[in-house]
mmCIF file of C-alpha atoms in Angstrom:
data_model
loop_
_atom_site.group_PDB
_atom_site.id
_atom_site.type_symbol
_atom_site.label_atom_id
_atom_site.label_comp_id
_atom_site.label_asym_id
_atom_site.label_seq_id
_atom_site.Cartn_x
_atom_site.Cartn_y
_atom_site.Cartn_z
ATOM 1 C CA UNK A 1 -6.397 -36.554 -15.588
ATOM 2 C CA UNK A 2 -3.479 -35.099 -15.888
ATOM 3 C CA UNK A 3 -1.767 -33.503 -12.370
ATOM 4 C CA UNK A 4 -1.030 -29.855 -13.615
ATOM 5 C CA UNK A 5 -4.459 -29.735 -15.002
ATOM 6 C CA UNK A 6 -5.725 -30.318 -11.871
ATOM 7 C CA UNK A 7 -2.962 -28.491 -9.591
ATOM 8 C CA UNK A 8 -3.573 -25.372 -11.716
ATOM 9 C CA UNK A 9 -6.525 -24.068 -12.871
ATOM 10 C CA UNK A 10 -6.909 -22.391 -16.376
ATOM 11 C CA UNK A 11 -8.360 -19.163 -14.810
ATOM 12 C CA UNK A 12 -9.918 -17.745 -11.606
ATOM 13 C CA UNK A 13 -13.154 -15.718 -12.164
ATOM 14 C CA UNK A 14 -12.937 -12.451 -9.904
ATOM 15 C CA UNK A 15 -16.548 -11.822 -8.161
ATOM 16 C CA UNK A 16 -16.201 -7.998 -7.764
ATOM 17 C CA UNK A 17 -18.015 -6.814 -4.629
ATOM 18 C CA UNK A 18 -19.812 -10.235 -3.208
ATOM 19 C CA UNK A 19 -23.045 -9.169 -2.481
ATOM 20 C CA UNK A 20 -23.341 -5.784 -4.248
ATOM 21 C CA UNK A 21 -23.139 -7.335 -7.747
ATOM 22 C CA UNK A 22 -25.817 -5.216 -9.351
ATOM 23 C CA UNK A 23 -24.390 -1.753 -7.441
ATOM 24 C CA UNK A 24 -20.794 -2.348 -8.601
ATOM 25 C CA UNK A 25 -21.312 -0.809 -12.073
ATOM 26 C CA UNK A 26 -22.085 2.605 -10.178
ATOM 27 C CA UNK A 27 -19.760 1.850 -7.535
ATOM 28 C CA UNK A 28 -17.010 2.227 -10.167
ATOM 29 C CA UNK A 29 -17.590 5.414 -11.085
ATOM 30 C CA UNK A 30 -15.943 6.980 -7.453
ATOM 31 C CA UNK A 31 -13.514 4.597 -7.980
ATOM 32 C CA UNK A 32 -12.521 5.761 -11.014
ATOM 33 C CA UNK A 33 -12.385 9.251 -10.569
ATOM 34 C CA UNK A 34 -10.215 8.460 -7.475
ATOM 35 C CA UNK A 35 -7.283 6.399 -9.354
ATOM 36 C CA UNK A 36 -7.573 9.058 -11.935
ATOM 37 C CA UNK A 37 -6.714 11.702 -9.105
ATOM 38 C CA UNK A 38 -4.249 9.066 -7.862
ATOM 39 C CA UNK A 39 -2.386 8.703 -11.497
ATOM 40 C CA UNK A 40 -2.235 12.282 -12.286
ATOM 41 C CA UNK A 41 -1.389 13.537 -8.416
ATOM 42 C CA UNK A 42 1.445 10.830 -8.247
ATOM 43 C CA UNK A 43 2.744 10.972 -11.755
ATOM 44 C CA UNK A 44 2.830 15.072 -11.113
ATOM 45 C CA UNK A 45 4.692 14.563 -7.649
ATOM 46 C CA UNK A 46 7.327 12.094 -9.668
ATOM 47 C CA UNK A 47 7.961 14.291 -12.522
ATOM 48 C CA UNK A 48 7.965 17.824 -10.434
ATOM 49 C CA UNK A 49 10.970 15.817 -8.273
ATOM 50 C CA UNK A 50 12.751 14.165 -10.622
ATOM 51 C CA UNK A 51 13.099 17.378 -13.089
ATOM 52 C CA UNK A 52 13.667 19.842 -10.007
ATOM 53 C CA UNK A 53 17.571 19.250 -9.285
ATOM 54 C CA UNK A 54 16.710 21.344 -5.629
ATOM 55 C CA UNK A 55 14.477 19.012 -4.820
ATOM 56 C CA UNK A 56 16.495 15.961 -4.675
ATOM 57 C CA UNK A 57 16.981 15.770 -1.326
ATOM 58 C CA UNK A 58 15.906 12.468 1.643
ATOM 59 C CA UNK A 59 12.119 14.624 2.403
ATOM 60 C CA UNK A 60 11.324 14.871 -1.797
ATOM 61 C CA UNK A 61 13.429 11.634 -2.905
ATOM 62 C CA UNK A 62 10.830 9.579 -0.417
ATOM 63 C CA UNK A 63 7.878 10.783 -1.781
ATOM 64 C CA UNK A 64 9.204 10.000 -4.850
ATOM 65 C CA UNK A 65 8.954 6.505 -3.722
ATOM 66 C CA UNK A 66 6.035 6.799 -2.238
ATOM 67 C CA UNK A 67 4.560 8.117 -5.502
ATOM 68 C CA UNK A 68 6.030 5.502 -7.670
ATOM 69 C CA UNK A 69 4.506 2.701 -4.917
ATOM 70 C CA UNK A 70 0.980 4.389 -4.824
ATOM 71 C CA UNK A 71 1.054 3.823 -9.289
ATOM 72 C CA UNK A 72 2.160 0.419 -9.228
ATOM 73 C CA UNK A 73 -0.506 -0.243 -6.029
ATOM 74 C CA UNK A 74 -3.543 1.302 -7.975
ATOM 75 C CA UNK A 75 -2.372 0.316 -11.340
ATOM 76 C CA UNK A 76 -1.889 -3.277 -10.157
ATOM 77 C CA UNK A 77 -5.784 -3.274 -9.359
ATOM 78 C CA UNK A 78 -7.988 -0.420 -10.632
ATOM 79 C CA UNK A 79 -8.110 -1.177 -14.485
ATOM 80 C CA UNK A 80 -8.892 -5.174 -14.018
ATOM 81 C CA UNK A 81 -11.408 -3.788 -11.159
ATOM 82 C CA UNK A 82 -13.061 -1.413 -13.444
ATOM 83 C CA UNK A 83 -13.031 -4.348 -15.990
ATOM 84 C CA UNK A 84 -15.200 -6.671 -13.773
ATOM 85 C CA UNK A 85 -17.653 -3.946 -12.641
ATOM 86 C CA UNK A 86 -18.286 -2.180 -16.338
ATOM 87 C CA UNK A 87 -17.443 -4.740 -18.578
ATOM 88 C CA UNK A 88 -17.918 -7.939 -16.558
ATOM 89 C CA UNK A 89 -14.815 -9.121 -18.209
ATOM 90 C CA UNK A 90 -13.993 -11.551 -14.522
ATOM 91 C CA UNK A 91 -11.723 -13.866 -15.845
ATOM 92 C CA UNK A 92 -7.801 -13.563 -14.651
ATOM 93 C CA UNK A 93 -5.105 -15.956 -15.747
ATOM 94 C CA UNK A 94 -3.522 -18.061 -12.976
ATOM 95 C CA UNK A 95 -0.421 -16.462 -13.660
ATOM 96 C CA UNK A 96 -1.322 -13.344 -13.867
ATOM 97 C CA UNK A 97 -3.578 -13.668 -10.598
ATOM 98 C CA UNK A 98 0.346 -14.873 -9.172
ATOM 99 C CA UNK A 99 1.211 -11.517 -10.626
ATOM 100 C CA UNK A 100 -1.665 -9.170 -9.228
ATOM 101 C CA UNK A 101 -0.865 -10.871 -5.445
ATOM 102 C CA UNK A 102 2.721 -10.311 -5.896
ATOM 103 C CA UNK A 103 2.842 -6.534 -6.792
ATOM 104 C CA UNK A 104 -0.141 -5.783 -4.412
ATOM 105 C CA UNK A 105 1.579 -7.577 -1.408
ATOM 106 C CA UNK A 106 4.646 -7.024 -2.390
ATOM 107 C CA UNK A 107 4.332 -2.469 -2.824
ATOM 108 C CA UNK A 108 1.930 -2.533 -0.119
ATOM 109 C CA UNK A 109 4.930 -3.917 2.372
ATOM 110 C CA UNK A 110 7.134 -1.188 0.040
ATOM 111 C CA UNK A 111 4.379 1.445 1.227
ATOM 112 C CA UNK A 112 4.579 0.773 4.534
ATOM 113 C CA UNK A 113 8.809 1.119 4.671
ATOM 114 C CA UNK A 114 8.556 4.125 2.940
ATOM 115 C CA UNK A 115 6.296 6.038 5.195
ATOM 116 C CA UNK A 116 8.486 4.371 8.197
ATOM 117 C CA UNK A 117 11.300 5.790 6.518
ATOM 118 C CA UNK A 118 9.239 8.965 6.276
ATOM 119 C CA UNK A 119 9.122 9.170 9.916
ATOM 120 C CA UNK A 120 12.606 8.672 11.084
ATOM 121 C CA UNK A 121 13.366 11.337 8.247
ATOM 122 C CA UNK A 122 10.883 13.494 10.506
ATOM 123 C CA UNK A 123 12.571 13.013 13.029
ATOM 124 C CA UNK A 124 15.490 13.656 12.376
ATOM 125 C CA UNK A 125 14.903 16.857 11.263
ATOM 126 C CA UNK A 126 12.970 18.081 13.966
ATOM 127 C CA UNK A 127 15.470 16.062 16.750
ATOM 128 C CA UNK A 128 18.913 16.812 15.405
ATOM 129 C CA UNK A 129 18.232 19.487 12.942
ATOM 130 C CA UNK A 130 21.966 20.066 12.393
ATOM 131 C CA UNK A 131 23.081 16.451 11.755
ATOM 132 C CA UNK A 132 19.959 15.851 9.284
ATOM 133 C CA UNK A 133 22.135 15.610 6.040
ATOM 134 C CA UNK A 134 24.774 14.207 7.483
ATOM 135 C CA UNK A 135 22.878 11.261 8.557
ATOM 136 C CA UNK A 136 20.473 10.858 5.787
ATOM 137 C CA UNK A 137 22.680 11.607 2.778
ATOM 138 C CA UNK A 138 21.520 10.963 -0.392
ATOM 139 C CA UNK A 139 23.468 7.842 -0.487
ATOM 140 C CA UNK A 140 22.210 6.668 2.356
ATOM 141 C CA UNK A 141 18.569 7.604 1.304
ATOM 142 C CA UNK A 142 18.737 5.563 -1.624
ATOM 143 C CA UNK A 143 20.191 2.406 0.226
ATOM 144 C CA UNK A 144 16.739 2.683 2.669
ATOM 145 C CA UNK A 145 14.486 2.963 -0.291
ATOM 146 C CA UNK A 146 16.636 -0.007 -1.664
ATOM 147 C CA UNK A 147 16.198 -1.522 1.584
ATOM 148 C CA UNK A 148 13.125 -1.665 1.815
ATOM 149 C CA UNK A 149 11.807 -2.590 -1.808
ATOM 150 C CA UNK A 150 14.172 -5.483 -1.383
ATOM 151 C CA UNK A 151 12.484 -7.111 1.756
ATOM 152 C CA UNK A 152 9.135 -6.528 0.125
ATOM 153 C CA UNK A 153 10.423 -8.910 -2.927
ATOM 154 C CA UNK A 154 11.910 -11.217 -0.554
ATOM 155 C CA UNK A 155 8.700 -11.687 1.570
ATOM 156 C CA UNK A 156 6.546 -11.613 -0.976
ATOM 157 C CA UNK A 157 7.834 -13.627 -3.329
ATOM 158 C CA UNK A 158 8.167 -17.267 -1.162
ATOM 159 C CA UNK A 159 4.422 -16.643 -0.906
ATOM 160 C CA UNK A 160 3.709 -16.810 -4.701
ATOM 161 C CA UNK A 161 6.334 -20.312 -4.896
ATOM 162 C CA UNK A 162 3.698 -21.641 -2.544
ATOM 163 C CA UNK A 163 0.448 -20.964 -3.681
ATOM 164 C CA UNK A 164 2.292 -22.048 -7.269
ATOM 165 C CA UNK A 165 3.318 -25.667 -5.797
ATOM 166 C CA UNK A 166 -0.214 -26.175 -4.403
ATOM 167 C CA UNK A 167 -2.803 -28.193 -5.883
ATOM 168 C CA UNK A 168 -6.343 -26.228 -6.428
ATOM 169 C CA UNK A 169 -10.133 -27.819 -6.353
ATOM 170 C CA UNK A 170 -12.479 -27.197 -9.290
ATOM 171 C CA UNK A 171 -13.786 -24.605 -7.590
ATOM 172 C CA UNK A 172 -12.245 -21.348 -9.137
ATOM 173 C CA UNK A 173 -14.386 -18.232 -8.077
ATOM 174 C CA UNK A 174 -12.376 -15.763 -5.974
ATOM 175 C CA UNK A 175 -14.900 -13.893 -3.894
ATOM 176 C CA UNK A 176 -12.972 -10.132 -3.763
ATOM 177 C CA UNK A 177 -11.746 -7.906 -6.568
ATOM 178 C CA UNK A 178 -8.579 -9.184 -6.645
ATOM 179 C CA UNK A 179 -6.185 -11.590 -6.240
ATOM 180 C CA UNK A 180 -5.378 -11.180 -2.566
ATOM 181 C CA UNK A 181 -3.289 -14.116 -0.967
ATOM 182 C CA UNK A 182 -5.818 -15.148 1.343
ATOM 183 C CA UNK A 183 -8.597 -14.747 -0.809
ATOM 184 C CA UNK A 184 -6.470 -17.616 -3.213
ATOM 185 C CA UNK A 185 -5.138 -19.557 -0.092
ATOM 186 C CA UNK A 186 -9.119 -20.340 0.531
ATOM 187 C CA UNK A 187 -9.329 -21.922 -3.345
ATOM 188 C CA UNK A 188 -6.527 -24.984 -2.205
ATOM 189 C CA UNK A 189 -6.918 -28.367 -1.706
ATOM 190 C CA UNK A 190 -4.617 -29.352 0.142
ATOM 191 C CA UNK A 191 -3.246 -28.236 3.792
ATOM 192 C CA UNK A 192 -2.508 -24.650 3.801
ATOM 193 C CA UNK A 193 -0.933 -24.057 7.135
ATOM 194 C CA UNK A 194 2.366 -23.450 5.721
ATOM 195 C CA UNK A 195 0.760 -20.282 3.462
ATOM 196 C CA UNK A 196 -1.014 -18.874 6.483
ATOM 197 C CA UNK A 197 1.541 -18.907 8.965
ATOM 198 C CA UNK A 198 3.917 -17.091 6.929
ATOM 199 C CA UNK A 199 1.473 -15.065 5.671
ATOM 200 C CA UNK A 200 0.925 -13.710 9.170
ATOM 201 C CA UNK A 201 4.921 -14.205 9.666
ATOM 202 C CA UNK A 202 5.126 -11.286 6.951
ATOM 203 C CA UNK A 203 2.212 -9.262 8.299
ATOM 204 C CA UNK A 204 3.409 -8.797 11.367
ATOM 205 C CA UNK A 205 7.204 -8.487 10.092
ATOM 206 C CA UNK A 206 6.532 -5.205 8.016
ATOM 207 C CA UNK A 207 3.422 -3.622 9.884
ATOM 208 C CA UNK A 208 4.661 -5.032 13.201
ATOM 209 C CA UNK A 209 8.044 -3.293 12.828
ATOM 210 C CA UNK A 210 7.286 -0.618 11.283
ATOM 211 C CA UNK A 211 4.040 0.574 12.966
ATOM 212 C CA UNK A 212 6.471 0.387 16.170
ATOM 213 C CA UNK A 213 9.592 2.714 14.612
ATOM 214 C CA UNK A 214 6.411 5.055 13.173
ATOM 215 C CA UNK A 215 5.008 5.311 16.774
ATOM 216 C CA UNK A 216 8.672 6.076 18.603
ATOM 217 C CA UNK A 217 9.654 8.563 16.066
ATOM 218 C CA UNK A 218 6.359 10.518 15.960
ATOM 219 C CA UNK A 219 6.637 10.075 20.601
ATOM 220 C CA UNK A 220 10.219 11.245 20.311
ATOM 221 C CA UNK A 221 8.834 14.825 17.620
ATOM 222 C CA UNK A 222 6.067 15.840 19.916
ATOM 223 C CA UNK A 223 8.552 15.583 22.795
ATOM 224 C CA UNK A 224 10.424 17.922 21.392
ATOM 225 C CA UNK A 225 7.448 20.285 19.397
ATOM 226 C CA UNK A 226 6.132 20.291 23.037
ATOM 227 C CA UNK A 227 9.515 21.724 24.777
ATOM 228 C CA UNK A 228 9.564 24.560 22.050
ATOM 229 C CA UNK A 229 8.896 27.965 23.320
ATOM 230 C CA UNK A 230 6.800 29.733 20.471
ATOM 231 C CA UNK A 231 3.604 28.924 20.036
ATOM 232 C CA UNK A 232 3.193 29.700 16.325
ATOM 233 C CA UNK A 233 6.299 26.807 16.003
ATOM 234 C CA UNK A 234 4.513 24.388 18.177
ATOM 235 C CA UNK A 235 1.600 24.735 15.805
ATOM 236 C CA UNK A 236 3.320 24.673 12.537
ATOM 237 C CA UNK A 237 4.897 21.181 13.445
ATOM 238 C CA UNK A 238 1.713 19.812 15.360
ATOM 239 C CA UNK A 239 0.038 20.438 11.582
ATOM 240 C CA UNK A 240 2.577 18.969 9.406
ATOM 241 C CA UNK A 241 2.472 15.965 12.234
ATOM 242 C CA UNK A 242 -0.447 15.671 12.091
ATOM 243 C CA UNK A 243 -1.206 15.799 8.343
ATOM 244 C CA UNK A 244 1.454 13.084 8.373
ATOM 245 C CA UNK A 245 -0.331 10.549 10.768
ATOM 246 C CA UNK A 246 -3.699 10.874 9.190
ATOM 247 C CA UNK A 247 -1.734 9.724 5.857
ATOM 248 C CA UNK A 248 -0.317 6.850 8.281
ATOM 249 C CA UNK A 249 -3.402 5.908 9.262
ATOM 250 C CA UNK A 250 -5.316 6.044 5.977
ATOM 251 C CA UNK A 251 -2.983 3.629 5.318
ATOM 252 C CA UNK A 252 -2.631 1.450 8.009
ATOM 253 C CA UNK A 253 -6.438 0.871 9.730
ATOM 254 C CA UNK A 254 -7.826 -0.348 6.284
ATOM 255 C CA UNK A 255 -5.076 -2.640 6.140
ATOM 256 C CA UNK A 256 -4.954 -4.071 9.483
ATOM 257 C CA UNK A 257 -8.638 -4.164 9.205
ATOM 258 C CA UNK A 258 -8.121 -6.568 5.793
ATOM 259 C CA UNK A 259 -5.827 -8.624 7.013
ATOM 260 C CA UNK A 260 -7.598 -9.467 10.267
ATOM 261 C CA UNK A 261 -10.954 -10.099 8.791
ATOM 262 C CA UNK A 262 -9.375 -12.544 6.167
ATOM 263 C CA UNK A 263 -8.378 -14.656 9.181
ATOM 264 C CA UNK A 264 -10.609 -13.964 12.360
ATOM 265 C CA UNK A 265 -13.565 -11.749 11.051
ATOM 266 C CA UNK A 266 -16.695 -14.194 9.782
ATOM 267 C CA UNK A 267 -19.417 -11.766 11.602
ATOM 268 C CA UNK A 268 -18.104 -9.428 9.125
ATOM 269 C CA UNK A 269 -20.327 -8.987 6.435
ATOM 270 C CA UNK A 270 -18.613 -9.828 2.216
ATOM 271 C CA UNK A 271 -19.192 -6.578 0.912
ATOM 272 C CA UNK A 272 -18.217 -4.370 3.948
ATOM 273 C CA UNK A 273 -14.952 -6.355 4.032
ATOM 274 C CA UNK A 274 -13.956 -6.230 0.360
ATOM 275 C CA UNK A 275 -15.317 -2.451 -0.004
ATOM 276 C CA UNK A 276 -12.782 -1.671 2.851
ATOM 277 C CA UNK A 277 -10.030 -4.078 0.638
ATOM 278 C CA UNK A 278 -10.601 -2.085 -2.081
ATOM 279 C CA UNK A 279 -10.601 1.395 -0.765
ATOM 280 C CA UNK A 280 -7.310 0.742 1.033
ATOM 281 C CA UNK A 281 -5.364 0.079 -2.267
ATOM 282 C CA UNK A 282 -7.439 3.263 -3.464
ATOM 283 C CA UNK A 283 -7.487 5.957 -0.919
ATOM 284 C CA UNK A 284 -3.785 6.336 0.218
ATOM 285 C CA UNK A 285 -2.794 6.417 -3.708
ATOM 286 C CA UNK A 286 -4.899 9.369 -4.097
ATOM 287 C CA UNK A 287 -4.718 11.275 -0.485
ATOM 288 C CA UNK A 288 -0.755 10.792 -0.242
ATOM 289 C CA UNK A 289 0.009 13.469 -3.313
ATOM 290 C CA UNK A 290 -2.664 15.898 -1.954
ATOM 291 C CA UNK A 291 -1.331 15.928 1.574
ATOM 292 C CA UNK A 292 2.396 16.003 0.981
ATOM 293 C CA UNK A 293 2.314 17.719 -2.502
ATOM 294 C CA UNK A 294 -0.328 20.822 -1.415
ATOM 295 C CA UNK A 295 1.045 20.537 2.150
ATOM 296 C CA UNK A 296 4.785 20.724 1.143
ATOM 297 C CA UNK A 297 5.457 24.427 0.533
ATOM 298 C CA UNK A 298 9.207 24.156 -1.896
ATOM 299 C CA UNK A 299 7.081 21.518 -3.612
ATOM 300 C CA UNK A 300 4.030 23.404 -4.239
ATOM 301 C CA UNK A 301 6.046 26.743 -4.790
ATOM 302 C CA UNK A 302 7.836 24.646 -7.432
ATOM 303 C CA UNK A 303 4.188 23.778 -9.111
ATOM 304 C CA UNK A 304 3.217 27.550 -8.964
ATOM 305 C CA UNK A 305 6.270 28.130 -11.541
ATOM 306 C CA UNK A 306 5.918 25.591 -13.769
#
């Protein structure tokens, strides 16, 4: 036998939902009328930005960012997803499973800088409202975003090298929807120590740090929303904070939640795990251009025009 044949399998077959097998061809319906809400919210949001020269400023030229992100997050999923459930079509390439795992790891750490990034941005407007554009400059904006799409490819991609050097049983089924790094680690032969150690390395690199910066900046705005003397100003920036950290933690709980089960969580049942999997890759996408777009008044005054 020869040793690539037997390092590499042909093909993984993608399960779906373990356990809810016969529900996932009505399960996909929600699921696809929230990636179509996703596509057409964030595509909107990108073009609105990109054609609207008063709108290129740090605020708008993040959530551009953050729109592009949520399409390649959804898009790097949804349509095989929808494949498996409707059409049962559960085959994936090993290659292109390598693919899948490196643009879903590799945007959601993306994700996560961006909304950091988001934050600071916050506060510095609200902190130092007359040095805000002469600290973030649109120079400087673009260097973050940069930044941090860089560190995603960097930490991402040693992950795929290793999973590509390792040699795989005969077993091939993937129990999730996706290619997800742990969910592939668990298909190796040999010793995978190496893949989960720096898979945690990574985890707690990019949420660690920036859950941390996301917490002090959002501390350091409501000490100052706090200390402001009308009350119809307190309120204004309580709501936009607040709209904010719900988006945060749409984000974040779901994908803390993944990541720990993967590693500590057997009482947790398949299908409540890999629902939660799914819905994290599905619910930000679609709830980030509804907050910011509808909550976002030059934005949505711009929409109102067109």
């Amino acid at each position: 036998l020869n040793s690539t044949a037997f390092s590499h399998p042909p093909f993984f077959l993608l399960i779906g939902i373990p356990g809810l097998e016969k529900e996932q061809f009505w399960i996909a319906f929600p699921f696809c009328i929230m990636y179509a809400i996703a596509v057409l919210g964030n595509t909107a949001l990108l073009l609105i930005i990109m054609a609207e020269p008063s709108l290129h400023e740090p605020m708008y030229l993040f959530l551009a960012m953050l729109a592009f992100t949520d399409l390649v997050l959804s898009t790097s999923t949804l349509p095989k997803m929808l494949g498996i459930f409707w059409l049962g079509s559960r085959e994936i390439g090993f290659l292109c499973c390598l693919a899948q795992l490196f643009f879903i790891h590799t945007f959601s750490s993306v994700e996560s800088g961006v909304l950091m990034a988001m934050a600071l941005d916050r506060y510095i407007a609200i902190c130092h409202p007359l040095r805000h554009s002469s600290i973030l400059s649109v120079p400087v904006v673009v260097a973050l975003e940069s930044l941090v799409l860089v560190r995603g490819v960097l930490l991402v991609s040693p992950l795929c090298f290793l999973l590509h050097r390792m040699p795989f049983c005969q077993h091939h089924i993937i129990s999730h929807s996706y290619c997800e790094h742990m969910a592939v680690v668990k298909l190796v032969c040999g010793d995978t120590r190496v893949n989960v150690i720096y898979g945690l390395f990574v985890a707690f690199i990019v949420i660690g740090s920036d859950m941390i910066l996301i917490s002090m900046s959002y501390t350091m705005i409501l000490r100052v929303v706090m200390r402001l003397s009308s009350a119809e100003a307190r309120l204004k920036a309580f709501s936009t904070c607040a709209s904010h950290v719900c988006v945060i933690l749409a984000f974040y709980v779901p994908a803390l939640f993944t990541f720990l089960t993967h590693r500590f969580g057997e009482s947790i049942p398949p299908p409540v795990h890999i629902m939660v999997a799914n819905l994290y890759l599905l619910v930000p996408p679609m709830l980030n251009p509804i907050v910011y777009g509808v909550r976002t008044k030059k934005l949505w005054d711009r929409v109102v025009l067109l």
